[in-house]
Tab-separated table of C-alpha atoms and ligand atoms in Angstrom:
chain	number	residue	atom	x	y	z
M	24	MET	CA	100.019	106.580	110.887
M	25	ASN	CA	100.033	102.839	111.639
M	26	THR	CA	98.708	100.606	108.889
M	27	THR	CA	98.139	96.923	108.281
M	28	ILE	CA	98.360	95.018	105.029
M	29	VAL	CA	95.195	93.291	103.849
M	30	LYS	CA	94.372	91.153	100.834
M	31	ALA	CA	92.345	92.703	98.061
M	32	TYR	CA	91.377	92.265	94.424
M	33	GLY	CA	92.010	95.083	92.018
M	34	THR	CA	93.351	96.187	88.682
M	35	GLU	CA	96.593	97.874	87.695
M	36	ALA	CA	95.560	99.264	84.292
M	37	ILE	CA	92.559	99.965	82.022
M	38	GLU	CA	93.029	96.848	79.959
M	39	ALA	CA	94.131	94.554	82.777
M	40	ASP	CA	92.052	91.897	84.498
M	41	LEU	CA	91.447	92.208	88.210
M	42	LYS	CA	93.834	90.112	90.307
M	43	GLN	CA	94.840	89.572	93.899
M	44	MET	CA	97.002	92.269	95.514
M	45	ASN	CA	97.866	93.680	98.917
M	46	ILE	CA	96.678	97.087	100.115
M	47	GLU	CA	97.150	99.137	103.282
M	48	ARG	CA	94.390	99.909	105.774
M	49	ARG	CA	94.913	102.355	108.608
M	50	GLU	CA	94.680	101.151	112.196
M	51	VAL	CA	91.435	102.391	113.768
M	52	THR	CA	91.594	105.985	114.984
M	53	LEU	CA	89.274	107.443	117.661
M	54	LYS	CA	86.030	107.303	115.628
M	55	ASP	CA	86.878	104.411	113.291
M	56	VAL	CA	85.262	101.025	112.888
M	57	GLU	CA	87.151	98.101	111.339
M	58	ILE	CA	84.861	95.737	109.445
M	59	THR	CA	85.840	92.274	108.316
M	60	ILE	CA	84.031	92.065	105.001
M	61	LEU	CA	81.736	89.081	104.450
M	62	TYR	CA	80.047	90.105	101.193
M	63	CYS	CA	80.504	92.816	98.576
M	64	GLY	CA	78.084	93.567	95.736
M	65	VAL	CA	79.278	94.205	92.182
M	66	CYS	CA	77.994	97.516	90.798
M	67	HIS	CA	78.264	98.637	87.177
M	68	SER	CA	80.179	101.650	88.588
M	69	ASP	CA	82.905	99.195	89.699
M	70	LEU	CA	83.334	98.203	86.060
M	71	HIS	CA	83.217	101.848	84.849
M	72	THR	CA	85.989	102.638	87.364
M	73	ALA	CA	88.156	99.564	86.679
M	74	ARG	CA	88.066	100.387	82.954
M	75	ASN	CA	88.380	104.172	83.387
M	76	ASP	CA	85.085	104.799	81.494
M	77	TRP	CA	84.659	108.118	83.334
M	78	GLY	CA	88.357	109.113	83.278
M	79	GLY	CA	90.217	109.820	86.513
M	80	THR	CA	90.747	106.249	87.714
M	81	ILE	CA	93.919	105.986	89.792
M	82	TYR	CA	95.658	102.610	89.495
M	83	PRO	CA	95.902	100.239	91.207
M	84	ALA	CA	92.134	100.446	91.745
M	85	VAL	CA	90.188	98.226	94.139
M	86	PRO	CA	86.434	98.564	93.464
M	87	GLY	CA	83.481	97.591	95.671
M	88	HIS	CA	81.009	99.855	97.493
M	89	GLU	CA	78.268	97.474	98.567
M	90	ILE	CA	79.944	96.196	101.715
M	91	VAL	CA	78.557	94.140	104.597
M	92	GLY	CA	80.477	92.431	107.365
M	93	ARG	CA	81.151	92.252	111.081
M	94	VAL	CA	82.879	94.767	113.283
M	95	THR	CA	86.260	93.444	114.402
M	96	LYS	CA	87.774	96.583	116.007
M	97	VAL	CA	86.470	99.948	117.225
M	98	GLY	CA	88.230	103.173	118.159
M	99	ASP	CA	87.928	104.469	121.737
M	100	GLY	CA	85.430	107.166	120.723
M	101	VAL	CA	83.038	104.925	118.764
M	102	THR	CA	79.482	104.908	120.158
M	103	LYS	CA	77.332	103.315	117.410
M	104	PHE	CA	79.087	99.923	117.121
M	105	LYS	CA	80.762	97.246	119.203
M	106	ILE	CA	82.882	94.268	118.197
M	107	GLY	CA	80.726	91.519	116.672
M	108	ASP	CA	77.983	93.812	115.316
M	109	LEU	CA	76.836	93.544	111.723
M	110	ALA	CA	77.796	96.672	109.795
M	111	ALA	CA	77.679	98.022	106.259
M	112	VAL	CA	79.411	100.636	104.123
M	113	GLY	CA	78.154	102.114	100.867
M	114	CYS	CA	79.635	104.524	98.347
M	115	MET	CA	81.014	107.173	100.722
M	116	VAL	CA	83.566	106.970	103.535
M	117	ASP	CA	83.977	110.664	104.335
M	118	SER	CA	82.805	114.219	103.615
M	119	CYS	CA	83.553	117.674	105.034
M	120	HIS	CA	80.788	117.554	107.726
M	121	THR	CA	80.559	121.361	107.712
M	122	CYS	CA	79.020	122.514	104.410
M	123	ASP	CA	75.306	123.186	103.906
M	124	SER	CA	74.750	119.808	102.246
M	125	CYS	CA	76.529	117.852	104.986
M	126	LYS	CA	74.561	119.744	107.651
M	127	LYS	CA	71.341	118.694	105.896
M	128	ASP	CA	72.319	114.980	105.861
M	129	LEU	CA	73.057	115.237	102.140
M	130	GLU	CA	76.697	114.106	102.313
M	131	GLN	CA	76.379	112.811	98.733
M	132	TYR	CA	76.146	116.460	97.630
M	133	CYS	CA	78.974	117.663	99.921
M	134	LEU	CA	80.041	121.012	98.490
M	135	ASN	CA	83.659	120.072	99.104
M	136	GLY	CA	83.203	116.653	97.479
M	137	PHE	CA	82.482	113.433	99.346
M	138	THR	CA	85.215	110.800	99.622
M	139	GLY	CA	84.259	107.791	97.531
M	140	THR	CA	84.756	104.362	99.069
M	141	TYR	CA	87.109	103.700	96.148
M	142	ASN	CA	89.085	105.997	93.892
M	143	GLY	CA	88.505	108.820	96.385
M	144	ARG	CA	91.153	110.759	98.326
M	145	ASP	CA	91.853	109.198	101.731
M	146	LYS	CA	92.521	112.114	104.105
M	147	HIS	CA	94.225	109.852	106.647
M	148	LEU	CA	96.745	108.116	104.402
M	149	ASN	CA	96.897	110.791	101.692
M	150	SER	CA	96.444	108.160	99.002
M	151	GLN	CA	93.492	106.863	97.002
M	152	THR	CA	90.761	104.938	98.789
M	153	PHE	CA	90.358	101.215	98.160
M	154	GLY	CA	86.948	99.548	98.051
M	155	GLY	CA	85.270	96.458	99.336
M	156	TYR	CA	86.856	93.761	97.162
M	157	SER	CA	89.079	93.188	100.193
M	158	GLU	CA	89.325	91.459	103.550
M	159	LYS	CA	88.780	94.480	105.755
M	160	VAL	CA	87.868	98.132	105.629
M	161	VAL	CA	88.337	100.919	108.200
M	162	VAL	CA	85.730	103.692	108.145
M	163	ASP	CA	84.613	106.603	110.362
M	164	GLU	CA	81.516	105.407	112.225
M	165	HIS	CA	79.420	108.243	110.748
M	166	PHE	CA	79.646	106.463	107.383
M	167	VAL	CA	78.942	102.976	108.763
M	168	LEU	CA	75.356	101.668	108.645
M	169	ARG	CA	73.474	99.329	110.958
M	170	VAL	CA	72.160	96.170	109.269
M	171	PRO	CA	68.802	94.578	110.173
M	172	GLU	CA	69.446	91.117	111.656
M	173	ASN	CA	66.481	89.438	109.936
M	174	LEU	CA	67.675	89.676	106.319
M	175	ASN	CA	69.896	87.430	104.164
M	176	LEU	CA	73.215	89.209	104.641
M	177	ALA	CA	74.642	88.557	101.168
M	178	ALA	CA	71.449	89.929	99.605
M	179	VAL	CA	71.609	93.054	101.799
M	180	ALA	CA	74.917	94.181	100.246
M	181	PRO	CA	73.368	95.649	97.041
M	182	LEU	CA	71.082	97.868	99.134
M	183	LEU	CA	74.173	99.959	99.909
M	184	CYS	CA	74.384	101.277	96.343
M	185	ALA	CA	71.710	99.877	94.007
M	186	GLY	CA	69.160	100.237	96.810
M	187	ILE	CA	69.949	103.742	98.036
M	188	THR	CA	70.485	105.117	94.510
M	189	THR	CA	66.912	104.256	93.607
M	190	TRP	CA	65.408	104.872	97.079
M	191	SER	CA	66.663	108.462	97.272
M	192	PRO	CA	64.846	109.708	94.125
M	193	LEU	CA	61.723	107.705	94.985
M	194	ARG	CA	61.625	109.511	98.352
M	195	HIS	CA	62.643	112.908	96.979
M	196	TRP	CA	59.855	112.816	94.380
M	197	ASN	CA	57.370	111.652	97.055
M	198	VAL	CA	56.486	108.276	95.593
M	199	GLY	CA	53.644	106.614	97.491
M	200	PRO	CA	50.459	104.591	97.031
M	201	ASN	CA	48.988	106.944	94.417
M	202	SER	CA	52.111	107.142	92.258
M	203	LYS	CA	52.689	105.623	88.860
M	204	VAL	CA	56.387	104.830	88.565
M	205	ALA	CA	58.391	103.453	85.637
M	206	VAL	CA	61.893	102.015	85.729
M	207	VAL	CA	64.172	101.915	82.677
M	208	GLY	CA	66.541	98.907	82.529
M	209	LEU	CA	66.321	95.724	84.574
M	210	GLY	CA	69.763	95.329	86.126
M	211	GLY	CA	71.087	95.902	89.619
M	212	LEU	CA	69.556	99.338	90.106
M	213	GLY	CA	66.435	98.584	88.067
M	214	HIS	CA	65.383	95.521	90.029
M	215	MET	CA	65.820	97.371	93.324
M	216	ALA	CA	63.811	100.316	91.968
M	217	ILE	CA	60.910	97.943	91.214
M	218	LYS	CA	61.007	96.358	94.680
M	219	LEU	CA	61.327	99.669	96.522
M	220	ALA	CA	58.665	101.514	94.519
M	221	LYS	CA	56.314	98.555	95.153
M	222	GLY	CA	57.288	98.638	98.821
M	223	LEU	CA	56.194	102.288	98.893
M	224	GLY	CA	52.843	101.261	97.407
M	225	ALA	CA	53.268	102.606	93.855
M	226	GLU	CA	52.060	101.078	90.587
M	227	VAL	CA	55.262	100.081	88.742
M	228	THR	CA	56.071	99.509	85.071
M	229	LEU	CA	59.395	98.283	83.686
M	230	PHE	CA	60.822	99.561	80.413
M	231	SER	CA	63.268	96.983	79.059
M	232	ARG	CA	64.978	96.126	75.760
M	233	THR	CA	65.046	92.488	76.781
M	234	PRO	CA	61.724	90.617	76.324
M	235	ASN	CA	62.981	87.532	78.144
M	236	LYS	CA	63.220	89.498	81.400
M	237	THR	CA	59.424	90.023	81.423
M	238	ASN	CA	58.532	87.163	83.758
M	239	ASP	CA	61.291	88.085	86.167
M	240	ALA	CA	60.062	91.678	86.287
M	241	LEU	CA	56.546	90.560	87.097
M	242	GLU	CA	57.859	88.230	89.799
M	243	LEU	CA	59.887	91.093	91.256
M	244	GLY	CA	56.597	92.965	91.634
M	245	ALA	CA	56.242	95.032	88.452
M	246	ASP	CA	52.609	95.510	87.399
M	247	ALA	CA	53.519	95.743	83.712
M	248	VAL	CA	56.446	95.486	81.319
M	249	VAL	CA	56.871	97.647	78.212
M	250	ILE	CA	59.425	96.611	75.604
M	251	SER	CA	61.020	99.949	74.816
M	252	THR	CA	61.836	99.061	71.205
M	253	ASP	CA	58.138	98.368	70.411
M	254	GLU	CA	56.499	101.634	69.279
M	255	ASN	CA	52.950	100.419	69.876
M	256	GLN	CA	53.732	99.378	73.431
M	257	MET	CA	55.364	102.768	74.027
M	258	LYS	CA	52.328	104.620	72.625
M	259	ALA	CA	50.035	102.676	74.930
M	260	VAL	CA	51.698	104.239	78.001
M	261	SER	CA	51.838	107.817	76.663
M	262	GLY	CA	51.300	110.426	79.422
M	263	LYS	CA	51.129	107.814	82.198
M	264	PHE	CA	53.992	108.149	84.686
M	265	ASP	CA	54.640	110.527	87.574
M	266	VAL	CA	58.249	109.442	88.018
M	267	ILE	CA	60.621	107.477	85.797
M	268	ILE	CA	63.898	106.146	87.189
M	269	ASP	CA	66.297	105.641	84.249
M	270	THR	CA	69.177	103.281	85.134
M	271	VAL	CA	70.688	102.769	81.647
M	272	PRO	CA	74.515	103.047	81.894
M	273	TYR	CA	75.244	104.248	78.349
M	274	VAL	CA	74.091	107.097	76.079
M	275	HIS	CA	70.522	106.526	74.906
M	276	ASP	CA	67.540	108.458	73.580
M	277	VAL	CA	65.420	109.644	76.506
M	278	ASN	CA	62.863	111.521	74.349
M	279	PRO	CA	60.515	108.511	74.010
M	280	TYR	CA	60.396	108.203	77.818
M	281	ILE	CA	59.559	111.884	78.310
M	282	THR	CA	56.465	111.314	76.164
M	283	THR	CA	55.317	108.701	78.667
M	284	LEU	CA	55.444	111.181	81.585
M	285	ASN	CA	52.218	112.597	82.990
M	286	ILE	CA	51.798	116.401	83.335
M	287	SER	CA	54.439	117.624	85.863
M	288	GLY	CA	56.168	114.238	85.722
M	289	THR	CA	59.918	113.785	86.227
M	290	LEU	CA	62.435	111.543	84.495
M	291	VAL	CA	65.330	110.936	86.897
M	292	LEU	CA	68.610	109.861	85.319
M	293	VAL	CA	70.743	107.782	87.700
M	294	GLY	CA	72.777	105.748	85.210
M	295	TYR	CA	74.468	107.498	82.304
M	296	LEU	CA	76.882	110.375	83.017
M	297	GLY	CA	77.462	112.688	80.048
M	298	GLY	CA	75.845	114.542	77.167
M	299	LEU	CA	72.552	113.153	75.845
M	300	GLU	CA	72.103	112.129	72.209
M	301	PRO	CA	70.018	112.675	70.223
M	302	ILE	CA	69.202	116.179	71.409
M	303	LEU	CA	66.598	116.588	74.154
M	304	ASN	CA	63.321	117.912	72.724
M	305	THR	CA	61.998	120.606	75.073
M	306	VAL	CA	58.525	120.746	73.493
M	307	PRO	CA	56.898	118.008	75.634
M	308	MET	CA	58.751	119.365	78.676
M	309	ILE	CA	57.433	122.912	78.225
M	310	LEU	CA	53.931	121.934	77.180
M	311	GLY	CA	53.619	119.398	79.998
M	312	ARG	CA	55.707	121.011	82.791
M	313	LYS	CA	57.898	117.916	82.705
M	314	SER	CA	61.372	117.682	84.230
M	315	VAL	CA	64.528	115.782	83.430
M	316	ALA	CA	66.574	115.408	86.597
M	317	GLY	CA	69.510	113.466	88.008
M	318	SER	CA	70.347	111.953	91.377
M	319	VAL	CA	73.407	110.419	93.000
M	320	ILE	CA	73.294	107.719	95.725
M	321	GLY	CA	71.790	109.022	98.996
M	322	GLY	CA	72.800	110.466	102.369
M	323	ILE	CA	73.822	108.395	105.363
M	324	ALA	CA	70.597	109.017	107.337
M	325	GLU	CA	68.570	108.172	104.219
M	326	THR	CA	70.589	104.971	103.698
M	327	GLN	CA	69.806	103.932	107.281
M	328	GLU	CA	66.131	104.735	106.629
M	329	LEU	CA	66.282	102.437	103.573
M	330	LEU	CA	67.945	99.583	105.495
M	331	ASP	CA	65.361	99.867	108.286
M	332	PHE	CA	62.524	99.951	105.715
M	333	CYS	CA	63.929	96.831	104.025
M	334	GLY	CA	64.208	95.125	107.429
M	335	GLU	CA	60.538	95.867	108.145
M	336	LYS	CA	59.315	94.841	104.693
M	337	GLY	CA	61.727	91.931	104.173
M	338	ILE	CA	63.154	93.473	101.001
M	339	VAL	CA	66.572	92.340	99.699
M	340	SER	CA	68.301	92.089	96.334
M	341	GLU	CA	68.096	89.094	93.969
M	342	ILE	CA	71.657	87.879	93.871
M	343	GLU	CA	74.055	85.463	92.266
M	344	LEU	CA	76.810	84.682	94.743
M	345	ILE	CA	80.244	84.470	93.129
M	346	LYS	CA	83.806	83.824	94.224
M	347	MET	CA	86.305	86.689	94.139
M	348	GLN	CA	88.208	84.859	91.396
M	349	ASP	CA	85.080	84.994	89.145
M	350	ILE	CA	85.018	88.792	89.006
M	351	ASN	CA	86.464	89.228	85.505
M	352	GLU	CA	83.873	86.867	84.032
M	353	ALA	CA	81.163	88.650	86.039
M	354	TYR	CA	82.168	91.988	84.452
M	355	GLU	CA	81.856	90.467	80.964
M	356	ARG	CA	78.389	89.149	81.830
M	357	MET	CA	77.395	92.542	83.227
M	358	LEU	CA	78.349	94.167	79.907
M	359	LYS	CA	75.939	91.771	78.169
M	360	SER	CA	73.129	92.659	80.654
M	361	ASP	CA	73.360	89.048	81.783
M	362	VAL	CA	72.994	89.621	85.541
M	363	ARG	CA	70.010	88.307	87.489
M	364	TYR	CA	70.137	90.770	89.149
M	365	ARG	CA	73.245	91.518	91.193
M	366	PHE	CA	76.505	89.663	91.570
M	367	VAL	CA	77.657	89.505	95.180
M	368	ILE	CA	81.142	88.313	96.084
M	369	ASP	CA	81.514	85.833	98.926
M	370	MET	CA	84.594	87.336	100.509
M	371	LYS	CA	85.563	84.016	102.146
M	372	SER	CA	86.890	83.097	98.691
M	373	LEU	CA	89.648	85.738	98.970
M	374	GLN	CA	92.522	83.735	100.433
S	147	NAP	P1	73.453	96.855	85.285
S	147	NAP	O1	73.177	95.870	86.359
S	147	NAP	O2	74.431	96.537	84.229
S	147	NAP	O3	72.013	97.244	84.647
S	147	NAP	C1	71.854	98.180	83.615
S	147	NAP	C2	70.635	97.791	82.766
S	147	NAP	O4	70.426	98.816	81.781
S	147	NAP	C3	70.802	96.509	81.969
S	147	NAP	O5	70.446	95.369	82.701
S	147	NAP	C4	69.892	96.729	80.774
S	147	NAP	O6	68.542	96.422	81.118
S	147	NAP	C5	69.987	98.223	80.549
S	147	NAP	N1	70.978	98.568	79.519
S	147	NAP	C6	72.298	98.220	79.486
S	147	NAP	N2	72.914	98.746	78.428
S	147	NAP	C7	71.988	99.443	77.762
S	147	NAP	C8	72.005	100.232	76.573
S	147	NAP	N3	73.124	100.400	75.850
S	147	NAP	N4	70.851	100.802	76.157
S	147	NAP	C9	69.723	100.631	76.873
S	147	NAP	N5	69.638	99.885	78.016
S	147	NAP	C10	70.762	99.325	78.448
S	147	NAP	O7	73.981	98.237	85.912
S	147	NAP	P2	73.674	98.865	87.370
S	147	NAP	O8	74.677	98.378	88.343
S	147	NAP	O9	72.221	98.778	87.630
S	147	NAP	O10	74.089	100.386	87.097
S	147	NAP	C11	73.382	101.164	86.145
S	147	NAP	C12	74.093	102.493	85.951
S	147	NAP	O11	73.912	103.291	87.121
S	147	NAP	C13	75.601	102.391	85.751
S	147	NAP	O12	75.996	103.350	84.780
S	147	NAP	C14	76.167	102.793	87.097
S	147	NAP	O13	77.462	103.349	87.019
S	147	NAP	C15	75.169	103.835	87.520
S	147	NAP	N6	75.095	104.091	88.964
S	147	NAP	C16	74.752	105.332	89.346
S	147	NAP	C17	74.603	105.630	90.677
S	147	NAP	C18	74.179	106.990	91.112
S	147	NAP	O14	74.379	107.318	92.281
S	147	NAP	N7	73.570	107.783	90.260
S	147	NAP	C19	74.821	104.630	91.622
S	147	NAP	C20	75.126	103.352	91.190
S	147	NAP	C21	75.241	103.075	89.854
S	147	NAP	P3	67.511	95.741	80.067
S	147	NAP	O15	68.156	94.462	79.621
S	147	NAP	O16	66.301	95.545	80.914
S	147	NAP	O17	67.265	96.725	78.971
S	148	ZN	ZN1	77.382	101.520	92.814
S	149	ZN	ZN1	80.281	118.818	103.049
């Protein structure tokens, strides 16, 4: 298969900083779209992958799955895009297309495993996939999204992961004007969850450990902020919420949040992957028909629905634009929860 060399930024080992490198991209095949990347968001999952937090990272690793750019080549069989169009790619670049999940537009739950935009298995080149911290990406048009023309393009990028990851559970659990929603953690995912739940008409509360984010949360549209370390504030919202979206990336006690669920309420974990500590107390779950659930990103049709919704409502991410060379510092700031509220890389800086 013909390939071209493109510039990228990635890491060669767990402990290593990210640095400039060259990677291969395939030439467009029949159904492929080549996108010249203009902006790429920085997700906490990029950091987890670069540092092998989840195990299984293949090095060199090039992160980045919040990609927006312009189409610069199309395969002969492409129908959705033409050269010059805006286009976006999120966390998936392939799936089996034939399993029950894929047939139901739930490619994120592909029974044969979806192909991640990075650190996945590229079926074409039989190597690992490389993400959006790069000049160009080549993706099957099924996994390429249309971008509303009326939005700030750099601030659209985070919709492709932070946006869809919070949109999908809000939609699945039928959040609307009568819902009371809470969001745990005000970072990339958390700030999108507030905006999207408000966009759907819900009453929204933020749970945060960080009192100095309160004003920001209110400006983002939250109706209230509860400091999760303050027992009195937690008691005041006991039994209140229909849905809680928990975006915390590390192990934490979810029991206090379950107490704040209404009867039949659901706590949806989208951040931390792994065993919970301390142990989950089933008493409030059984006595209140409460659920603890999880959710991963969203399907392609649902991601397009989100982008169209954001176009109509004028919703984008709050971003801090950085140069590619600033990525290692950005990761350190992300570890300190010092992101307001998503870093986005200006890909022009990759030279
Ligand atoms: P982020 O921007 O770093 O935000 C995480 C927020 O969680 C922080 O701003 C902080 O908010 C809070 N937090 C951080 N460490 C904490 C701790 N030890 N205890 C309690 N709260 C803590 O991260 P992100 O990009 O939003 O990603 C969040 C998580 O979701 C990551 O683990 C990421 O890998 C995962 N993720 C999952 C999916 C999915 O499909 N399920 C998709 C994308 C990302 P406060 O300062 O307000 O407390
Ligand atoms: Zn992500
Ligand atoms: Zn499938």
